Amino acid sequence: MPETLDDSLALALAAPHLGDGPATAEEIGDGNLNVVYRVSGGGRSVIVKHAPPYLKVVGDAWPLSQDRVRIEAEALALHGELAPDRVPALLAVDLDRAAMVLEDLRGHQVWRTQLVAGVHVTGVAEQMGRYCARTLLGTSDLLMDSADRKRLATRFVNPDLCAITEELVFTAPYTAAESNRVDDAAAELAASLRGDAAMRRAASQLLWEFRTRHEALIHGDLHTGSIMVADGDARVIDPEFAFIGPMGYDTGNVVANLAFSAIAHQELGDGFAGQVDEYLMDFWGALSEEVRLIWPEDHPWDEIFLSNLLEDSARYAATELVRRIVGLAHVVDIDSLPDASRLRAQHRAVAAARSLLLGPPVRSPHDLWSRATTEDVP
Ligand code: ADP
Ligand code: MG
């Protein structure tokens, strides 16, 4: 397998999907793991995404299986069937070159970018709620034939990418791991987490659940940087972390990343936080509605399911809130704040995580959201 994809290979892979005439390849990736090209020619353009056999941010020190291309492509295809129009079209896959060709979402922006800029995009939060309901229930034993579901599980064994999450989300932030990145001003905050036995215990229990609860084919990295948006059109990209895991990990990631946005805009005092509050309610409202709609009639426990999912979302949101403050990968929503409000926002995120993880189970989406975005800092 080739270790890198150069411009000429990207051009060759894209060629069948472009118009006639000369073509150009431009590297556009901003991710940590992969190389992403936009290839344009004959009035058309496509995206070519290539997975090197190592973790790009740390170089060849952390080898990473290129099987993630197959997993990403199969997850895109399956989630795209279950939630039509919510993913970019998969145009081709070349496993020998560890690359795939995708529809170019040219008019779309990464949702996080729009959230940071305070740009309202209509309909997207609601579409994300429906996407979660359909992909999660649709790949679970609730809606799948039992034998098909067991076969599905064998296709989504994703040890290398799960290892990244297990280490960087559930382990490192609660220890003195070298991979952690902490602002100098937040050193005390990070130390308080390392000394917090109750938080370590709760995170370690969630690690166990992440590894053992084989509920559905989850996206595995559903933050607002994995969602591209235009008015009335949300598309989920980058499901290379997909595996059979706990549903609440996906929904919790959406919640935590919206919470970062709300906290940041509250700190800025620019009036956009109220819009983000609406996104959360639209997200959970549409998710609940869609779950009730597609729920199998002969198993009448949908309300119990929804309240369990809400509780799990709160707990996984908490680990996401922590790891984006003291772990390796931060979020620009918080990192771009001016110094004083950044430190306050970091304290607020960790305080929110403590409340969600150590407090009583959340009782409603309002309860979840008010604890995730609380302005009380002890
Ligand atoms: P990585 O796995 O390295 O994080 P992503 O799949 O997240 O890579 O892609 C990196 C960036 O490339 C995205 O943030 C987005 O800006 C751009 N991108 C990815 N897929 C598409 C697409 N289908 N259409 C347009 N832009 C895309
Ligand atoms: Mg990625």
Short mmCIF file of C-alpha atoms and ligand atoms in Angstrom, two decimals:
data_model
loop_
_atom_site.label_atom_id
_atom_site.label_comp_id
_atom_site.label_asym_id
_atom_site.label_seq_id
_atom_site.Cartn_x
_atom_site.Cartn_y
_atom_site.Cartn_z
CA MET A 1 0.00 0.00 0.00
CA PRO A 2 1.35 3.45 -0.84
CA GLU A 3 2.06 5.59 2.22
CA THR A 4 1.09 8.88 0.65
CA LEU A 5 -1.27 10.10 -1.99
CA ASP A 6 0.27 12.73 -4.24
CA ASP A 7 -1.46 15.20 -6.54
CA SER A 8 -1.18 12.95 -9.58
CA LEU A 9 -2.83 10.01 -7.79
CA ALA A 10 -5.58 12.30 -6.50
CA LEU A 11 -6.13 13.53 -10.08
CA ALA A 12 -6.28 9.96 -11.39
CA LEU A 13 -8.83 8.87 -8.78
CA ALA A 14 -11.00 11.92 -9.41
CA ALA A 15 -10.81 11.84 -13.23
CA PRO A 16 -13.84 9.57 -13.88
CA HIS A 17 -16.02 11.97 -11.86
CA LEU A 18 -14.95 15.24 -13.51
CA GLY A 19 -15.85 16.93 -16.77
CA ASP A 20 -13.54 17.03 -19.80
CA GLY A 21 -10.51 19.29 -19.82
CA PRO A 22 -7.55 20.02 -17.53
CA ALA A 23 -7.93 19.30 -13.81
CA THR A 24 -6.22 20.68 -10.71
CA ALA A 25 -5.76 19.21 -7.21
CA GLU A 26 -5.62 21.38 -4.10
CA GLU A 27 -5.02 20.08 -0.56
CA ILE A 28 -7.77 21.44 1.71
CA GLY A 29 -7.65 19.15 4.75
CA ASP A 30 -7.56 20.70 8.20
CA GLY A 31 -7.90 17.40 10.01
CA ASN A 32 -5.38 15.57 12.14
CA LEU A 33 -5.62 12.15 10.59
CA ASN A 34 -5.96 12.28 6.83
CA VAL A 35 -5.06 14.06 3.61
CA VAL A 36 -7.99 15.73 1.84
CA TYR A 37 -7.90 17.12 -1.70
CA ARG A 38 -10.39 19.08 -3.75
CA VAL A 39 -9.94 18.10 -7.40
CA SER A 40 -11.60 20.34 -10.00
CA GLY A 41 -11.93 20.02 -13.75
CA GLY A 42 -14.40 20.53 -16.57
CA GLY A 43 -16.71 22.60 -14.39
CA ARG A 44 -17.02 19.92 -11.69
CA SER A 45 -15.21 19.08 -8.49
CA VAL A 46 -14.91 16.18 -6.06
CA ILE A 47 -13.17 15.47 -2.76
CA VAL A 48 -10.45 12.81 -2.56
CA LYS A 49 -9.67 11.66 0.98
CA HIS A 50 -6.64 9.51 1.75
CA ALA A 51 -5.71 7.79 5.01
CA PRO A 52 -1.96 7.51 5.71
CA PRO A 53 -0.89 4.51 7.81
CA TYR A 54 -0.14 6.70 10.83
CA LEU A 55 -1.69 9.48 12.91
CA LYS A 56 -0.82 12.68 11.01
CA VAL A 57 -0.46 14.98 14.06
CA VAL A 58 2.13 12.81 15.76
CA GLY A 59 3.76 11.41 12.58
CA ASP A 60 4.76 7.77 12.18
CA ALA A 61 5.13 7.37 15.95
CA TRP A 62 1.46 6.31 16.18
CA PRO A 63 0.68 3.75 13.43
CA LEU A 64 -2.94 3.59 12.34
CA SER A 65 -4.64 0.92 10.26
CA GLN A 66 -5.71 1.98 6.76
CA ASP A 67 -8.73 -0.27 7.22
CA ARG A 68 -10.34 2.95 8.49
CA VAL A 69 -10.98 3.86 4.83
CA ARG A 70 -13.16 0.79 4.40
CA ILE A 71 -14.91 1.50 7.68
CA GLU A 72 -15.54 5.15 6.81
CA ALA A 73 -16.83 4.24 3.34
CA GLU A 74 -19.13 1.48 4.63
CA ALA A 75 -20.45 3.67 7.44
CA LEU A 76 -21.11 6.54 5.00
CA ALA A 77 -22.99 4.18 2.71
CA LEU A 78 -25.07 2.62 5.48
CA HIS A 79 -25.82 5.84 7.36
CA GLY A 80 -26.64 7.45 4.00
CA GLU A 81 -29.23 4.75 3.31
CA LEU A 82 -30.79 5.18 6.76
CA ALA A 83 -30.69 8.99 6.72
CA PRO A 84 -30.95 9.95 3.04
CA ASP A 85 -29.30 13.27 2.10
CA ARG A 86 -27.53 13.61 5.45
CA VAL A 87 -24.09 12.48 4.20
CA PRO A 88 -22.03 13.38 1.11
CA ALA A 89 -22.43 10.87 -1.74
CA LEU A 90 -19.70 8.23 -1.84
CA LEU A 91 -18.51 8.17 -5.46
CA ALA A 92 -15.68 5.61 -5.33
CA VAL A 93 -13.44 3.70 -2.94
CA ASP A 94 -9.91 2.48 -3.70
CA LEU A 95 -8.77 0.31 -0.81
CA ASP A 96 -5.34 -0.36 -2.38
CA ARG A 97 -4.61 3.34 -2.31
CA ALA A 98 -6.47 3.85 1.00
CA ALA A 99 -8.55 6.57 -0.63
CA MET A 100 -12.13 7.47 -1.41
CA VAL A 101 -13.84 9.95 -3.72
CA LEU A 102 -16.70 11.98 -2.25
CA GLU A 103 -19.26 14.49 -3.39
CA ASP A 104 -17.82 17.99 -2.94
CA LEU A 105 -20.02 19.93 -0.50
CA ARG A 106 -18.89 23.18 -2.07
CA GLY A 107 -21.53 25.57 -0.78
CA HIS A 108 -21.34 24.11 2.73
CA GLN A 109 -19.29 25.24 5.73
CA VAL A 110 -18.12 23.27 8.74
CA TRP A 111 -20.83 23.85 11.40
CA ARG A 112 -18.26 24.73 14.07
CA THR A 113 -16.97 27.55 11.84
CA GLN A 114 -20.48 28.98 11.53
CA LEU A 115 -21.13 28.58 15.25
CA VAL A 116 -17.91 30.42 16.09
CA ALA A 117 -18.80 33.20 13.64
CA GLY A 118 -22.32 33.41 15.11
CA VAL A 119 -23.92 32.65 11.77
CA HIS A 120 -27.40 31.09 12.05
CA VAL A 121 -28.04 28.16 9.71
CA THR A 122 -31.67 27.04 9.45
CA GLY A 123 -32.97 23.53 9.99
CA VAL A 124 -29.63 21.94 10.73
CA ALA A 125 -30.06 21.09 14.43
CA GLU A 126 -33.39 19.42 13.72
CA GLN A 127 -31.92 17.43 10.82
CA MET A 128 -29.11 16.27 13.10
CA GLY A 129 -31.66 15.03 15.63
CA ARG A 130 -33.39 12.98 12.94
CA TYR A 131 -30.05 11.74 11.60
CA CYS A 132 -29.12 10.44 15.06
CA ALA A 133 -32.48 8.74 15.59
CA ARG A 134 -32.40 7.03 12.20
CA THR A 135 -28.76 5.93 12.14
CA LEU A 136 -28.70 4.79 15.76
CA LEU A 137 -32.02 2.93 15.88
CA GLY A 138 -31.56 1.73 12.31
CA THR A 139 -28.31 -0.09 13.13
CA SER A 140 -29.55 -1.46 16.47
CA ASP A 141 -31.35 -4.63 17.48
CA LEU A 142 -34.48 -2.50 17.84
CA LEU A 143 -34.99 -2.28 14.09
CA MET A 144 -32.65 -4.88 12.57
CA ASP A 145 -33.16 -8.57 12.08
CA SER A 146 -31.17 -10.33 14.80
CA ALA A 147 -28.89 -12.32 12.45
CA ASP A 148 -28.27 -9.33 10.14
CA ARG A 149 -27.38 -7.26 13.16
CA LYS A 150 -24.80 -9.81 14.32
CA ARG A 151 -23.27 -9.87 10.83
CA LEU A 152 -23.17 -6.07 10.78
CA ALA A 153 -21.11 -6.08 13.97
CA THR A 154 -18.35 -8.14 12.32
CA ARG A 155 -17.84 -5.45 9.63
CA PHE A 156 -17.25 -2.63 12.09
CA VAL A 157 -14.43 -3.86 14.29
CA ASN A 158 -12.30 -0.70 14.54
CA PRO A 159 -9.60 -1.29 17.19
CA ASP A 160 -7.08 1.40 16.19
CA LEU A 161 -9.55 4.28 16.17
CA CYS A 162 -11.32 3.05 19.31
CA ALA A 163 -7.91 2.98 21.02
CA ILE A 164 -7.49 6.70 20.26
CA THR A 165 -10.83 7.53 21.90
CA GLU A 166 -10.25 5.20 24.83
CA GLU A 167 -6.93 6.91 25.54
CA LEU A 168 -7.59 10.56 24.63
CA VAL A 169 -11.19 10.90 25.87
CA PHE A 170 -11.58 8.54 28.80
CA THR A 171 -8.07 8.15 30.21
CA ALA A 172 -5.44 10.84 29.53
CA PRO A 173 -7.42 13.91 30.75
CA TYR A 174 -7.65 12.42 34.26
CA THR A 175 -3.92 11.63 34.47
CA ALA A 176 -0.62 13.40 33.86
CA ALA A 177 -0.39 11.92 30.33
CA GLU A 178 2.14 13.57 28.02
CA SER A 179 -0.47 13.97 25.30
CA ASN A 180 -2.48 16.47 27.38
CA ARG A 181 -2.36 20.12 26.32
CA VAL A 182 -3.33 22.70 28.91
CA ASP A 183 -3.13 26.49 28.81
CA ASP A 184 -0.64 27.73 31.42
CA ALA A 185 -3.47 29.64 33.08
CA ALA A 186 -5.51 26.44 33.37
CA ALA A 187 -2.78 24.36 35.05
CA GLU A 188 -4.63 24.40 38.38
CA LEU A 189 -7.84 23.31 36.71
CA ALA A 190 -6.06 20.34 35.12
CA ALA A 191 -4.45 19.45 38.45
CA SER A 192 -7.84 19.55 40.17
CA LEU A 193 -9.10 16.93 37.72
CA ARG A 194 -6.13 14.66 38.28
CA GLY A 195 -6.85 14.81 41.99
CA ASP A 196 -10.58 14.25 41.63
CA ALA A 197 -11.15 10.59 42.48
CA ALA A 198 -14.89 10.78 41.80
CA MET A 199 -14.33 12.13 38.27
CA ARG A 200 -11.68 9.51 37.52
CA ARG A 201 -14.01 6.80 38.74
CA ALA A 202 -16.89 8.09 36.61
CA ALA A 203 -14.70 8.43 33.50
CA SER A 204 -13.33 4.97 34.00
CA GLN A 205 -16.86 3.56 34.27
CA LEU A 206 -17.77 5.33 31.02
CA LEU A 207 -14.69 3.82 29.37
CA TRP A 208 -16.01 0.40 30.35
CA GLU A 209 -19.41 1.24 28.88
CA PHE A 210 -17.81 2.62 25.69
CA ARG A 211 -16.01 -0.69 25.23
CA THR A 212 -18.82 -3.04 26.17
CA ARG A 213 -22.17 -1.54 25.14
CA HIS A 214 -22.64 -2.71 21.57
CA GLU A 215 -25.87 -0.81 20.92
CA ALA A 216 -25.59 0.59 17.38
CA LEU A 217 -23.21 1.58 14.58
CA ILE A 218 -22.24 4.96 15.98
CA HIS A 219 -20.36 7.69 14.07
CA GLY A 220 -17.80 7.84 16.85
CA ASP A 221 -16.61 11.45 16.35
CA LEU A 222 -19.80 13.47 15.98
CA HIS A 223 -18.58 16.93 16.99
CA THR A 224 -19.58 20.11 15.17
CA GLY A 225 -16.43 19.86 13.01
CA SER A 226 -17.79 16.62 11.50
CA ILE A 227 -20.97 18.33 10.32
CA MET A 228 -21.04 20.49 7.20
CA VAL A 229 -23.97 22.86 6.79
CA ALA A 230 -25.78 25.15 4.42
CA ASP A 231 -29.24 26.64 5.04
CA GLY A 232 -31.64 23.71 5.33
CA ASP A 233 -28.95 21.07 4.71
CA ALA A 234 -26.79 19.27 7.30
CA ARG A 235 -24.27 16.66 6.10
CA VAL A 236 -22.29 14.41 8.37
CA ILE A 237 -18.72 13.71 7.25
CA ASP A 238 -15.76 11.72 8.55
CA PRO A 239 -17.20 8.56 10.22
CA GLU A 240 -13.80 6.84 10.37
CA PHE A 241 -14.25 6.21 14.11
CA ALA A 242 -17.47 4.28 13.46
CA PHE A 243 -17.92 1.11 15.50
CA ILE A 244 -20.64 -0.76 17.34
CA GLY A 245 -20.84 1.23 20.54
CA PRO A 246 -23.09 3.21 22.89
CA MET A 247 -25.61 5.50 21.18
CA GLY A 248 -25.17 8.19 23.84
CA TYR A 249 -21.59 8.74 22.72
CA ASP A 250 -22.80 10.31 19.45
CA THR A 251 -25.62 12.35 20.95
CA GLY A 252 -23.43 13.38 23.89
CA ASN A 253 -20.81 14.71 21.48
CA VAL A 254 -23.39 16.88 19.73
CA VAL A 255 -24.61 18.20 23.09
CA ALA A 256 -21.11 18.96 24.43
CA ASN A 257 -20.00 20.75 21.30
CA LEU A 258 -23.16 22.88 21.26
CA ALA A 259 -22.49 23.61 24.93
CA PHE A 260 -19.00 24.88 24.05
CA SER A 261 -20.58 27.22 21.55
CA ALA A 262 -23.19 28.47 24.04
CA ILE A 263 -20.57 29.01 26.76
CA ALA A 264 -18.30 30.88 24.34
CA HIS A 265 -21.08 33.19 23.13
CA GLN A 266 -22.26 33.84 26.70
CA GLU A 267 -18.71 34.88 27.56
CA LEU A 268 -18.59 37.13 24.50
CA GLY A 269 -22.01 38.55 25.35
CA ASP A 270 -22.84 38.89 21.65
CA GLY A 271 -26.41 37.57 21.88
CA PHE A 272 -25.83 34.35 19.87
CA ALA A 273 -26.01 32.00 22.88
CA GLY A 274 -29.82 32.10 22.81
CA GLN A 275 -29.70 30.79 19.26
CA VAL A 276 -27.51 27.89 20.39
CA ASP A 277 -30.04 27.14 23.18
CA GLU A 278 -32.64 26.77 20.45
CA TYR A 279 -30.37 24.43 18.49
CA LEU A 280 -30.14 22.10 21.47
CA MET A 281 -33.92 22.04 21.96
CA ASP A 282 -34.49 21.54 18.21
CA PHE A 283 -31.93 18.74 18.17
CA TRP A 284 -33.42 16.85 21.09
CA GLY A 285 -37.01 17.58 20.06
CA ALA A 286 -36.52 16.22 16.53
CA LEU A 287 -34.55 13.24 17.81
CA SER A 288 -37.35 12.30 20.23
CA GLU A 289 -40.03 12.79 17.60
CA GLU A 290 -38.19 10.63 15.07
CA VAL A 291 -37.49 7.90 17.64
CA ARG A 292 -41.22 7.69 18.47
CA LEU A 293 -42.05 7.61 14.76
CA ILE A 294 -39.76 4.74 13.75
CA TRP A 295 -39.97 2.81 17.05
CA PRO A 296 -41.16 -0.83 16.71
CA GLU A 297 -44.78 -0.93 17.93
CA ASP A 298 -44.49 -4.33 19.58
CA HIS A 299 -41.80 -3.15 22.05
CA PRO A 300 -43.54 -0.44 24.05
CA TRP A 301 -40.61 1.09 25.96
CA ASP A 302 -39.73 4.05 23.76
CA GLU A 303 -40.13 6.60 26.57
CA ILE A 304 -37.75 4.59 28.78
CA PHE A 305 -35.30 4.41 25.88
CA LEU A 306 -35.42 8.17 25.41
CA SER A 307 -34.85 8.96 29.06
CA ASN A 308 -31.93 6.47 29.20
CA LEU A 309 -30.45 8.02 26.05
CA LEU A 310 -30.75 11.49 27.59
CA GLU A 311 -28.90 10.33 30.72
CA ASP A 312 -26.16 8.67 28.68
CA SER A 313 -25.85 11.76 26.47
CA ALA A 314 -25.29 13.88 29.57
CA ARG A 315 -22.55 11.57 30.85
CA TYR A 316 -20.72 11.33 27.52
CA ALA A 317 -21.13 15.08 27.02
CA ALA A 318 -19.28 15.48 30.32
CA THR A 319 -16.23 13.50 29.18
CA GLU A 320 -16.18 15.49 25.91
CA LEU A 321 -16.36 18.78 27.87
CA VAL A 322 -13.36 17.72 29.95
CA ARG A 323 -11.15 16.33 27.24
CA ARG A 324 -11.47 19.39 25.00
CA ILE A 325 -10.18 21.59 27.85
CA VAL A 326 -7.30 19.53 29.26
CA GLY A 327 -6.71 16.81 26.64
CA LEU A 328 -4.86 16.76 23.31
CA ALA A 329 -7.54 18.16 20.98
CA HIS A 330 -9.16 21.48 21.86
CA VAL A 331 -12.07 23.36 20.26
CA VAL A 332 -11.62 26.71 18.55
CA ASP A 333 -14.90 27.96 20.14
CA ILE A 334 -13.04 28.17 23.47
CA ASP A 335 -9.44 28.60 22.31
CA SER A 336 -10.32 31.70 20.28
CA LEU A 337 -11.75 33.58 23.29
CA PRO A 338 -9.77 36.47 24.82
CA ASP A 339 -7.59 35.30 27.76
CA ALA A 340 -9.79 36.18 30.74
CA SER A 341 -13.01 34.81 29.30
CA ARG A 342 -11.19 31.75 27.94
CA LEU A 343 -10.10 30.74 31.43
CA ARG A 344 -13.61 31.35 32.76
CA ALA A 345 -15.09 29.28 29.94
CA GLN A 346 -12.64 26.46 30.67
CA HIS A 347 -13.65 26.46 34.34
CA ARG A 348 -17.31 26.51 33.36
CA ALA A 349 -16.92 23.53 31.00
CA VAL A 350 -15.25 21.46 33.70
CA ALA A 351 -17.82 22.54 36.31
CA ALA A 352 -20.57 21.52 33.89
CA ALA A 353 -18.90 18.15 33.39
CA ARG A 354 -18.74 17.58 37.15
CA SER A 355 -22.42 18.40 37.51
CA LEU A 356 -23.42 16.11 34.63
CA LEU A 357 -21.22 13.22 35.68
CA LEU A 358 -21.45 13.35 39.47
CA GLY A 359 -24.86 14.98 40.04
CA PRO A 360 -28.23 13.23 39.89
CA PRO A 361 -29.27 11.82 36.49
CA VAL A 362 -30.63 14.52 34.16
CA ARG A 363 -34.42 14.56 34.05
CA SER A 364 -35.15 16.58 30.90
CA PRO A 365 -33.39 18.25 27.98
CA HIS A 366 -33.76 21.56 29.87
CA ASP A 367 -32.10 20.06 32.94
CA LEU A 368 -29.27 18.69 30.77
CA TRP A 369 -28.77 21.99 28.99
CA SER A 370 -28.92 24.22 32.05
CA ARG A 371 -26.30 22.05 33.77
CA ALA A 372 -24.12 21.89 30.62
CA THR A 373 -24.10 25.67 30.27
CA THR A 374 -24.27 26.70 33.92
CA GLU A 375 -22.68 30.04 34.76
CA ASP A 376 -21.88 29.03 38.34
CA VAL A 377 -18.21 28.38 38.79
CA PRO A 378 -17.28 27.11 42.25
P1 ADP B 1 -10.01 14.22 8.90
O1 ADP B 1 -10.46 12.80 9.05
O2 ADP B 1 -8.58 14.32 8.58
O3 ADP B 1 -10.44 15.04 10.08
P2 ADP B 1 -12.27 15.26 7.40
O4 ADP B 1 -13.06 14.20 6.74
O5 ADP B 1 -12.81 15.83 8.66
O6 ADP B 1 -10.77 14.78 7.62
O7 ADP B 1 -12.04 16.43 6.34
C1 ADP B 1 -11.17 17.53 6.62
C2 ADP B 1 -11.79 18.80 6.05
O8 ADP B 1 -11.96 18.70 4.64
C3 ADP B 1 -13.19 19.10 6.59
O9 ADP B 1 -13.13 19.82 7.79
C4 ADP B 1 -13.80 19.94 5.47
O10 ADP B 1 -13.36 21.27 5.56
C5 ADP B 1 -13.18 19.30 4.23
N1 ADP B 1 -14.07 18.26 3.66
C6 ADP B 1 -14.12 16.95 3.99
N2 ADP B 1 -15.06 16.29 3.27
C7 ADP B 1 -15.62 17.21 2.46
C8 ADP B 1 -16.65 17.17 1.44
N3 ADP B 1 -17.28 16.03 1.14
N4 ADP B 1 -16.96 18.32 0.80
C9 ADP B 1 -16.31 19.48 1.10
N5 ADP B 1 -15.35 19.59 2.02
C10 ADP B 1 -14.99 18.48 2.70
MG MG B 2 -11.25 12.42 10.94
#
